[in-house]
Amino acid sequence: MNLTDLSLLQLSEKLARAECSSTEATQASLARIGAVEPKVKAFLRLTPEEALARARASDERRARGQLLGPLDGVPLALKDIFCTQGIETTCASKILKGYVPPYDATVVARLRQAGAVLLGKLNMDEFAMGSSNENSAFGPVHNPWDLSRTPGGSSGGSAAAVAAREAFGTLGTDTGGSIRQPAALCGVAGIKPTYGRVSRFGVIAYASSLDQVGPLGRTVGDCAAQLQVIAGHDPKDSTCATEPVPDYLATMHRGVKGLTLGLPKEYFIPGTDPEVEAAVRQAASEYQKLGARVVEVSLPHTRYAVATYYLVATAEASANLARYDGVRYGHRAQAKNLAEMYEKTRDEGFGAEVKARIMLGTYCLSAGYYDAYYLKGQKVRTLIRRDFLEAFKSCDAILTPTSPTAAFKLGEKTSDPLQMYLSDIFTISCNLASLPGLSIPCGFTKAGLPIGMQILGKPFDEPTLFAVGHAYEQATDWHTRAPAIG
Ligand code: GLN
């Protein structure tokens, strides 16, 4: 058997029992990357020497009986949005080409302290703006289940690398669905934790009231093991919560007996692929067999979510991206004076979608429009959050499709931004309401493409999401299927 066929937790147990070494696991991952990467293109950058050196250090700790926990010696990879000391970090943008951060993001430092082996940096949509990875300045990622299709976005590299067995787990970020939607399209698990659950120090900002870091993995347990290490207060990020971090791996086995799951009627609508809807309804019946109650709930402001998101996210993006002026980071254009240097740097450095969003955001923040757009957006956002808090009075978690369709073709939606934006219709409200959301595989289309379902929870109730996801995984085998890349 190949080591890359194991889940993160299976590898971790094997390492703890000294049945294999971290060096062997890392070599297996690097060999797998060598074999499939020319087709999948999940990585922007590999760090094999560093990975092998850290694997050797882990093997020495094992020999001394001093393993640091479940991630010690496990090969993982990171979306290129996380600052990594001494390793180029571009956010898939030409404007950051050549930028080498002098420090690690807190989540990266925590993975290193836990002994994880980092294989490299993963492809994504430029500045995390996109739903298909086609906005990367360095070419798209290909979905391992069908190379002519998108892996989703913006954490497309993070999802594809897990699905293609290139890494045992990855980190992504999620502003409007960027962990859950690619997880669904690639047939893996991924969680966007509650806003504030994970530090964003050293994470390149897109929309600061929405961005959150989270893990992707082959199983719910693989996500829980990674979240355990990265979650928790960080004095370097004032938006990071002080809420204590529960033991996710221990509480994951609680089962669903006695729980009530809500199906929001606004999430089962025309426009959703009937195969996707059927798979999620089938999962709801499975939960009833497992002892949960399923009820209908209503989230009446859902239809305003996409519009609200594109006001709030673009406004915040226009403020965050103002720092890329050619003076401080990465690319700098040749010019006669300062103003021209700013202009040319931004013109050459930013891609079309990023430029469009900066302009939209600047417009809706400008004097005279601020109240009509940004402020109004914030008010609707409050209504969307209230819908959820109301719904959670009658259920413990909410079950929905993650994405209205399975993976679409590369190029299929690039000429129609509205169609592209609609692929996040089910994931966006969770960010606007600051809630946690988990996506797990729940079936396949007739064409053989994975389908994902989303489980939404109360603030900081990640334990219930993991328990609900894990119970389903125990009863089904979707998560064990692997793509035949070819
Ligand atoms: N697709 C959405 C966007 O383009 C969400 C992206 C994300 O979550 N980073 O903004």
Coordinates of C-alpha atoms and ligand atoms in Angstrom, one line a residue:
M1 CA 0.0 0.0 0.0
N2 CA 1.1 3.5 -0.7
L3 CA 1.5 5.8 2.3
T4 CA -0.3 8.6 0.4
D5 CA -3.5 6.5 0.4
L6 CA -3.8 7.0 4.2
S7 CA -5.8 9.8 5.8
L8 CA -3.9 12.3 8.0
L9 CA -5.1 10.6 11.2
Q10 CA -4.2 7.1 9.8
L11 CA -0.7 8.3 8.9
S12 CA -0.4 10.0 12.3
E13 CA -1.2 6.7 14.1
K14 CA 1.3 4.8 12.0
L15 CA 3.9 7.4 12.8
A16 CA 3.2 7.2 16.5
R17 CA 3.5 3.4 16.4
A18 CA 6.8 3.8 14.4
E19 CA 5.4 1.7 11.5
C20 CA 6.7 4.2 9.1
S21 CA 8.9 7.3 9.3
S22 CA 8.1 10.9 8.5
T23 CA 10.9 10.8 5.9
E24 CA 9.1 7.9 4.1
A25 CA 5.8 9.8 4.3
T26 CA 7.4 13.0 3.0
Q27 CA 9.2 11.1 0.2
A28 CA 5.9 9.4 -0.7
S29 CA 4.1 12.8 -0.9
L30 CA 6.9 14.3 -3.0
A31 CA 6.8 11.4 -5.4
R32 CA 3.0 11.7 -5.7
I33 CA 3.4 15.4 -6.4
G34 CA 6.0 14.6 -9.0
A35 CA 3.6 12.2 -10.7
V36 CA 0.3 14.2 -10.7
E37 CA 1.3 17.8 -10.4
P38 CA 1.9 18.3 -14.2
K39 CA -1.8 17.6 -14.6
V40 CA -3.3 19.1 -11.4
K41 CA -1.1 22.2 -10.9
A42 CA -2.2 22.7 -7.3
F43 CA 1.2 24.1 -6.2
L44 CA 2.8 27.4 -6.9
R45 CA 6.0 26.5 -5.1
L46 CA 7.5 23.4 -3.5
T47 CA 9.9 23.3 -0.6
P48 CA 11.3 19.8 -0.7
E49 CA 14.6 20.4 1.0
E50 CA 12.9 22.1 4.0
A51 CA 10.3 19.4 4.1
L52 CA 12.8 16.6 4.2
A53 CA 14.9 18.4 6.8
R54 CA 11.8 18.8 9.0
A55 CA 10.8 15.2 8.4
R56 CA 14.3 14.1 9.6
A57 CA 13.9 16.2 12.7
S58 CA 10.5 14.6 13.4
D59 CA 12.0 11.1 13.0
E60 CA 14.7 12.1 15.6
R61 CA 12.0 13.2 18.0
R62 CA 10.2 9.9 17.5
A63 CA 13.4 8.0 18.2
R64 CA 13.7 9.9 21.5
G65 CA 10.0 9.3 22.3
Q66 CA 9.3 13.1 22.1
L67 CA 6.6 13.4 19.4
L68 CA 4.8 16.7 19.6
G69 CA 1.3 15.5 18.8
P70 CA -0.9 14.2 15.9
L71 CA 0.6 16.5 13.3
D72 CA 4.2 15.7 14.1
G73 CA 5.9 14.4 10.9
V74 CA 2.8 14.8 8.8
P75 CA 3.2 16.4 5.3
L76 CA 0.9 19.4 4.9
A77 CA 0.6 22.3 2.4
L78 CA -0.5 25.9 2.6
K79 CA -2.5 28.3 0.4
D80 CA -0.2 31.0 -0.8
I81 CA -2.1 33.6 1.2
F82 CA -0.1 32.7 4.4
C83 CA 3.1 34.5 5.1
T84 CA 6.0 32.0 5.3
Q85 CA 9.3 33.3 6.6
G86 CA 12.0 33.0 3.9
I87 CA 9.5 31.5 1.3
E88 CA 8.0 33.6 -1.5
T89 CA 4.4 34.4 -0.8
T90 CA 2.4 35.9 -3.8
C91 CA -1.3 35.4 -3.1
A92 CA -1.3 34.3 -6.7
S93 CA -0.8 37.9 -7.8
K94 CA 1.9 39.4 -10.0
I95 CA 2.0 42.4 -7.7
L96 CA 3.5 40.3 -4.9
K97 CA 5.9 38.4 -7.2
G98 CA 9.2 38.1 -5.4
Y99 CA 7.8 39.1 -2.0
V100 CA 9.6 37.0 0.7
P101 CA 8.0 37.6 4.1
P102 CA 10.3 38.1 7.0
Y103 CA 8.0 36.3 9.4
D104 CA 5.5 33.4 9.6
A105 CA 1.7 33.8 9.9
T106 CA 0.6 32.6 13.4
V107 CA -1.1 29.5 11.9
V108 CA 2.2 28.6 10.1
A109 CA 4.2 29.1 13.3
R110 CA 1.7 26.9 15.1
L111 CA 1.9 24.1 12.5
R112 CA 5.7 24.2 12.7
Q113 CA 5.6 24.1 16.5
A114 CA 3.3 21.0 16.2
G115 CA 6.0 19.3 14.1
A116 CA 4.2 19.4 10.8
V117 CA 6.2 19.1 7.5
L118 CA 5.4 21.8 5.0
L119 CA 5.6 20.7 1.4
G120 CA 5.0 24.1 -0.3
K121 CA 2.6 26.8 -1.2
L122 CA -0.7 26.2 -3.0
N123 CA -2.3 27.9 -6.0
M124 CA -5.5 30.1 -5.5
D125 CA -7.5 32.9 -7.0
E126 CA -5.6 36.2 -7.0
F127 CA -6.1 37.7 -3.5
A128 CA -8.7 35.0 -2.8
M129 CA -11.1 36.6 -5.2
G130 CA -12.9 34.0 -7.2
S131 CA -14.7 30.7 -7.3
S132 CA -12.8 28.7 -9.8
N133 CA -9.1 29.4 -9.4
E134 CA -9.1 30.9 -12.9
N135 CA -8.2 34.3 -11.4
S136 CA -4.7 33.1 -10.4
A137 CA -2.0 35.1 -12.2
F138 CA -0.1 31.8 -12.6
G139 CA -2.7 29.6 -14.3
P140 CA -5.6 27.6 -13.0
V141 CA -5.7 24.4 -10.9
H142 CA -7.3 21.4 -12.6
N143 CA -9.9 19.3 -10.7
P144 CA -8.4 15.9 -10.0
W145 CA -11.8 14.2 -10.7
D146 CA -11.9 15.7 -14.2
L147 CA -9.0 17.7 -15.4
S148 CA -11.1 19.8 -17.8
R149 CA -13.1 21.2 -14.8
T150 CA -12.3 23.7 -12.1
P151 CA -11.5 22.7 -8.5
G152 CA -13.5 25.6 -7.3
G153 CA -12.0 28.6 -5.5
S154 CA -10.4 30.5 -4.1
S155 CA -8.7 27.7 -2.2
G156 CA -8.7 25.5 -5.3
G157 CA -5.1 24.4 -4.8
S158 CA -5.8 23.5 -1.2
A159 CA -8.7 21.2 -2.1
A160 CA -7.1 19.7 -5.2
A161 CA -3.9 18.8 -3.4
V162 CA -5.9 16.9 -0.7
A163 CA -8.1 15.2 -3.3
A164 CA -5.1 14.2 -5.5
R165 CA -3.3 12.7 -2.4
E166 CA -0.5 15.2 -2.7
A167 CA -0.7 16.4 0.9
F168 CA -2.4 14.9 4.0
G169 CA -4.1 18.1 4.8
T170 CA -4.0 21.8 3.8
L171 CA -4.9 25.2 5.1
G172 CA -7.2 27.6 3.1
T173 CA -9.1 30.8 3.8
D174 CA -12.8 31.5 3.4
T175 CA -14.3 34.9 2.9
G176 CA -17.5 33.8 1.1
G177 CA -17.0 30.1 0.6
S178 CA -13.4 29.7 -0.5
I179 CA -12.8 26.6 1.7
R180 CA -16.2 24.9 1.5
Q181 CA -17.0 25.3 -2.2
P182 CA -13.6 23.9 -3.5
A183 CA -13.9 21.1 -0.8
A184 CA -17.3 20.2 -2.3
L185 CA -16.1 20.4 -5.9
C186 CA -13.1 18.2 -5.1
G187 CA -14.8 15.6 -2.9
V188 CA -12.9 16.5 0.4
A189 CA -13.9 18.0 3.8
G190 CA -13.2 21.6 4.7
I191 CA -14.3 23.9 7.5
K192 CA -14.6 27.6 7.8
P193 CA -14.5 28.2 11.6
T194 CA -16.4 30.9 13.5
Y195 CA -15.1 34.4 12.8
G196 CA -12.3 35.0 15.3
R197 CA -11.7 31.3 16.0
V198 CA -8.3 31.3 14.2
S199 CA -5.7 34.1 14.1
R200 CA -5.2 36.0 10.9
F201 CA -1.9 37.5 11.8
G202 CA 0.3 37.1 8.7
V203 CA -2.7 36.1 6.5
I204 CA -3.0 38.4 3.5
A205 CA -6.2 40.3 4.0
Y206 CA -9.1 40.4 1.5
A207 CA -12.3 41.4 3.4
S208 CA -11.4 41.8 7.1
S209 CA -14.9 41.4 8.5
L210 CA -15.4 38.1 6.7
D211 CA -12.0 36.4 6.2
Q212 CA -11.3 33.3 8.3
V213 CA -8.6 30.5 8.1
G214 CA -9.5 26.9 8.1
P215 CA -8.3 23.4 7.3
L216 CA -9.1 20.9 4.5
G217 CA -8.7 17.2 4.7
R218 CA -9.8 13.8 3.4
T219 CA -12.0 13.3 6.5
V220 CA -13.7 15.3 9.2
G221 CA -11.2 14.0 11.7
D222 CA -8.3 15.3 9.5
C223 CA -9.9 18.7 9.6
A224 CA -10.4 18.5 13.4
A225 CA -6.8 17.6 14.0
Q226 CA -5.6 20.6 12.1
L227 CA -8.0 23.0 13.6
Q228 CA -7.0 21.9 17.1
V229 CA -3.5 23.2 16.4
I230 CA -4.3 26.5 14.7
A231 CA -7.3 27.7 16.7
G232 CA -7.2 29.9 19.8
H233 CA -6.3 33.3 21.0
D234 CA -3.4 35.2 19.5
P235 CA -2.3 38.5 21.0
K236 CA -1.0 39.5 17.6
D237 CA -4.6 39.6 16.1
S238 CA -7.0 41.8 18.0
T239 CA -10.0 40.2 16.1
C240 CA -9.0 36.7 17.4
A241 CA -11.4 35.3 20.0
T242 CA -10.3 34.4 23.6
E243 CA -12.9 31.6 23.7
P244 CA -11.3 28.4 24.9
V245 CA -10.6 25.7 22.3
P246 CA -12.5 22.4 22.9
D247 CA -11.0 19.0 22.3
Y248 CA -12.4 18.5 18.8
L249 CA -11.1 15.0 18.3
A250 CA -12.6 13.8 21.5
T251 CA -16.0 15.4 21.0
M252 CA -16.2 14.3 17.3
H253 CA -17.5 10.9 18.4
R254 CA -20.6 12.1 20.1
G255 CA -23.0 11.0 17.4
V256 CA -26.2 12.7 16.3
K257 CA -28.9 10.9 18.5
G258 CA -31.2 13.5 19.9
L259 CA -29.9 16.4 17.7
T260 CA -32.2 18.4 15.4
L261 CA -31.0 19.3 12.0
G262 CA -32.7 22.2 10.0
L263 CA -33.2 22.2 6.2
P264 CA -33.7 25.9 5.2
K265 CA -36.4 26.1 2.6
E266 CA -34.6 29.0 0.8
Y267 CA -31.7 26.7 0.0
F268 CA -33.7 24.2 -2.0
I269 CA -34.5 26.4 -5.0
P270 CA -34.6 26.3 -8.8
G271 CA -31.1 26.7 -10.2
T272 CA -29.7 24.0 -8.0
D273 CA -28.8 20.8 -9.9
P274 CA -31.4 18.2 -9.1
E275 CA -28.7 15.6 -8.5
V276 CA -27.2 17.9 -5.8
E277 CA -30.5 18.5 -4.1
A278 CA -31.3 14.7 -4.2
A279 CA -28.0 13.9 -2.6
V280 CA -28.5 16.4 0.3
R281 CA -32.0 15.2 0.9
Q282 CA -30.7 11.6 0.9
A283 CA -28.2 12.6 3.6
A284 CA -31.0 14.1 5.6
S285 CA -32.8 10.7 5.6
E286 CA -29.5 9.1 6.6
Y287 CA -29.4 11.4 9.6
Q288 CA -32.9 10.4 10.6
K289 CA -31.8 6.7 10.6
L290 CA -28.9 7.7 12.8
G291 CA -31.3 9.2 15.3
A292 CA -31.5 12.9 14.5
R293 CA -34.7 14.8 13.9
V294 CA -34.9 16.8 10.7
V295 CA -37.1 19.9 10.5
E296 CA -37.7 22.7 8.0
V297 CA -36.4 26.1 8.9
S298 CA -36.5 29.5 7.2
L299 CA -33.8 32.0 6.5
P300 CA -35.9 34.7 4.8
H301 CA -33.1 37.2 4.0
T302 CA -31.1 34.6 2.0
R303 CA -31.9 36.2 -1.3
Y304 CA -30.0 39.4 -0.4
A305 CA -26.8 37.5 0.6
V306 CA -24.9 37.6 -2.7
A307 CA -25.6 41.3 -3.3
T308 CA -24.8 42.2 0.3
Y309 CA -21.6 40.2 0.2
Y310 CA -20.4 41.9 -3.0
L311 CA -20.8 45.3 -1.3
V312 CA -19.1 44.5 1.9
A313 CA -16.3 42.4 0.5
T314 CA -15.4 44.8 -2.3
A315 CA -15.5 47.8 0.0
E316 CA -13.1 46.1 2.5
A317 CA -10.9 44.8 -0.3
S318 CA -10.5 48.3 -1.8
A319 CA -9.2 49.4 1.6
N320 CA -7.0 46.4 2.2
L321 CA -5.4 46.4 -1.3
A322 CA -4.5 50.1 -1.2
R323 CA -1.2 49.0 0.4
Y324 CA 0.1 47.5 -2.8
D325 CA 1.5 50.6 -4.3
G326 CA 4.9 49.4 -5.5
V327 CA 6.7 51.1 -2.5
R328 CA 6.5 48.3 0.1
Y329 CA 6.1 44.9 -1.4
G330 CA 6.8 42.9 -4.6
H331 CA 6.5 44.4 -8.0
R332 CA 7.5 48.0 -8.8
A333 CA 7.0 49.6 -12.3
Q334 CA 9.5 51.9 -13.9
A335 CA 8.1 55.5 -13.9
K336 CA 9.0 59.1 -14.1
N337 CA 7.3 60.2 -10.8
L338 CA 5.6 58.8 -7.8
A339 CA 2.0 59.0 -9.1
E340 CA 2.9 57.3 -12.3
M341 CA 4.8 54.6 -10.4
Y342 CA 1.6 53.9 -8.3
E343 CA -0.5 53.8 -11.4
K344 CA 1.7 51.6 -13.5
T345 CA 2.5 49.2 -10.7
R346 CA -1.1 48.6 -10.0
D347 CA -2.0 48.4 -13.7
E348 CA 0.7 45.8 -14.4
G349 CA 0.4 44.0 -11.0
F350 CA -3.3 43.4 -10.5
G351 CA -5.5 41.1 -12.6
A352 CA -8.8 42.1 -14.2
E353 CA -11.1 40.7 -11.4
V354 CA -9.1 42.4 -8.6
K355 CA -9.1 45.7 -10.5
A356 CA -12.9 45.4 -11.0
R357 CA -13.4 44.8 -7.3
I358 CA -11.2 47.6 -6.1
M359 CA -13.2 50.0 -8.4
L360 CA -16.6 48.6 -7.1
G361 CA -15.5 48.8 -3.5
T362 CA -14.0 52.3 -3.9
Y363 CA -17.3 53.4 -5.5
C364 CA -19.5 52.1 -2.8
L365 CA -17.3 53.7 0.0
S366 CA -17.2 57.1 -1.7
A367 CA -19.0 60.1 -0.3
G368 CA -22.6 60.2 -1.2
Y369 CA -22.8 56.4 -1.9
Y370 CA -21.5 55.2 1.5
D371 CA -24.9 55.3 3.2
A372 CA -26.8 53.9 0.2
Y373 CA -24.5 50.9 -0.3
Y374 CA -22.0 50.1 2.4
L375 CA -24.1 51.1 5.4
K376 CA -27.2 49.5 3.9
G377 CA -25.2 46.3 3.2
Q378 CA -24.2 46.2 6.9
K379 CA -27.8 46.5 8.0
V380 CA -28.9 43.7 5.7
R381 CA -26.0 41.7 7.1
T382 CA -27.5 42.0 10.6
L383 CA -30.8 40.8 9.3
I384 CA -29.1 37.7 7.8
R385 CA -27.4 37.0 11.1
R386 CA -30.7 37.3 13.0
D387 CA -32.3 34.8 10.6
F388 CA -29.7 32.2 11.7
L389 CA -30.0 33.0 15.4
E390 CA -33.8 32.6 15.1
A391 CA -33.4 29.3 13.2
F392 CA -31.0 27.9 15.8
K393 CA -33.8 28.2 18.4
S394 CA -35.4 25.2 16.7
C395 CA -32.4 23.2 15.5
D396 CA -28.8 22.4 16.5
A397 CA -27.3 22.6 13.0
I398 CA -28.4 23.5 9.5
L399 CA -28.0 21.2 6.5
T400 CA -27.7 22.6 2.9
P401 CA -26.0 21.9 -0.4
T402 CA -22.5 23.5 -0.4
S403 CA -22.7 24.6 -4.0
P404 CA -25.6 24.6 -6.4
T405 CA -23.7 22.4 -8.9
A406 CA -20.8 20.0 -9.1
A407 CA -17.5 21.1 -10.6
F408 CA -18.0 23.2 -13.8
K409 CA -15.8 23.4 -16.8
L410 CA -12.8 25.6 -16.9
G411 CA -13.8 28.6 -19.0
E412 CA -17.5 28.0 -18.5
K413 CA -18.3 31.0 -16.3
T414 CA -15.3 33.3 -16.9
S415 CA -17.2 35.6 -19.3
D416 CA -20.2 36.0 -16.9
P417 CA -19.2 37.3 -13.5
L418 CA -22.8 37.0 -12.1
Q419 CA -22.9 33.3 -12.9
M420 CA -19.6 32.9 -11.2
Y421 CA -20.7 34.9 -8.1
L422 CA -23.9 32.7 -7.9
S423 CA -21.8 29.6 -7.3
D424 CA -21.2 30.9 -3.7
I425 CA -24.9 31.5 -3.1
F426 CA -25.1 28.9 -0.3
T427 CA -21.8 29.6 1.4
I428 CA -21.8 33.4 1.6
S429 CA -24.4 33.9 4.4
C430 CA -22.3 31.9 6.8
N431 CA -19.5 34.5 6.5
L432 CA -21.9 37.4 6.7
A433 CA -23.3 35.9 9.9
S434 CA -19.8 35.0 11.3
L435 CA -20.9 31.4 11.8
P436 CA -18.9 28.1 11.3
G437 CA -19.6 25.9 8.3
L438 CA -18.3 22.5 7.3
S439 CA -18.5 20.9 3.9
I440 CA -18.3 17.1 3.4
P441 CA -18.8 14.8 0.5
C442 CA -22.3 13.4 0.2
G443 CA -22.4 11.7 -3.2
F444 CA -21.5 11.8 -6.8
T445 CA -23.3 12.9 -10.0
K446 CA -23.9 10.4 -12.8
A447 CA -20.9 12.0 -14.5
G448 CA -18.8 10.9 -11.6
L449 CA -18.2 14.3 -10.0
P450 CA -18.3 14.8 -6.2
I451 CA -21.2 16.5 -4.4
G452 CA -20.8 18.4 -1.2
M453 CA -23.1 19.2 1.7
Q454 CA -22.8 22.0 4.1
I455 CA -23.4 21.8 7.8
L456 CA -23.8 25.3 9.5
G457 CA -23.6 25.8 13.2
K458 CA -24.0 28.2 16.1
P459 CA -21.0 30.6 16.9
F460 CA -18.1 28.5 18.3
D461 CA -20.0 25.3 18.0
E462 CA -17.5 23.6 15.7
P463 CA -17.7 20.5 18.0
T464 CA -21.3 19.9 16.8
L465 CA -20.3 20.3 13.2
F466 CA -17.5 17.8 13.5
A467 CA -19.8 15.4 15.4
V468 CA -22.6 15.7 12.7
G469 CA -20.0 15.3 9.9
H470 CA -18.2 12.4 11.5
A471 CA -21.4 10.5 12.2
Y472 CA -22.3 10.7 8.5
E473 CA -18.8 9.6 7.4
Q474 CA -19.1 6.5 9.7
A475 CA -22.3 5.6 7.9
T476 CA -21.2 6.3 4.3
D477 CA -18.1 5.7 2.2
W478 CA -18.0 8.8 -0.1
H479 CA -15.0 10.2 1.6
T480 CA -13.0 7.0 0.9
R481 CA -13.2 7.4 -2.9
A482 CA -10.2 8.7 -4.8
P483 CA -10.0 10.2 -8.2
A484 CA -8.2 8.3 -11.0
I485 CA -6.1 11.1 -12.4
G486 CA -5.4 10.7 -16.0
Ligands
GLN1 N1 -16.0 33.5 -4.4 C1 -16.1 34.5 -3.4 C2 -15.3 35.8 -3.9 O1 -14.8 35.7 -5.0 C3 -15.5 34.0 -2.1 C4 -14.0 34.0 -2.1 C5 -13.5 33.7 -0.8 O2 -14.1 33.1 0.1 N2 -12.2 34.1 -0.6 O3 -15.2 36.7 -3.2

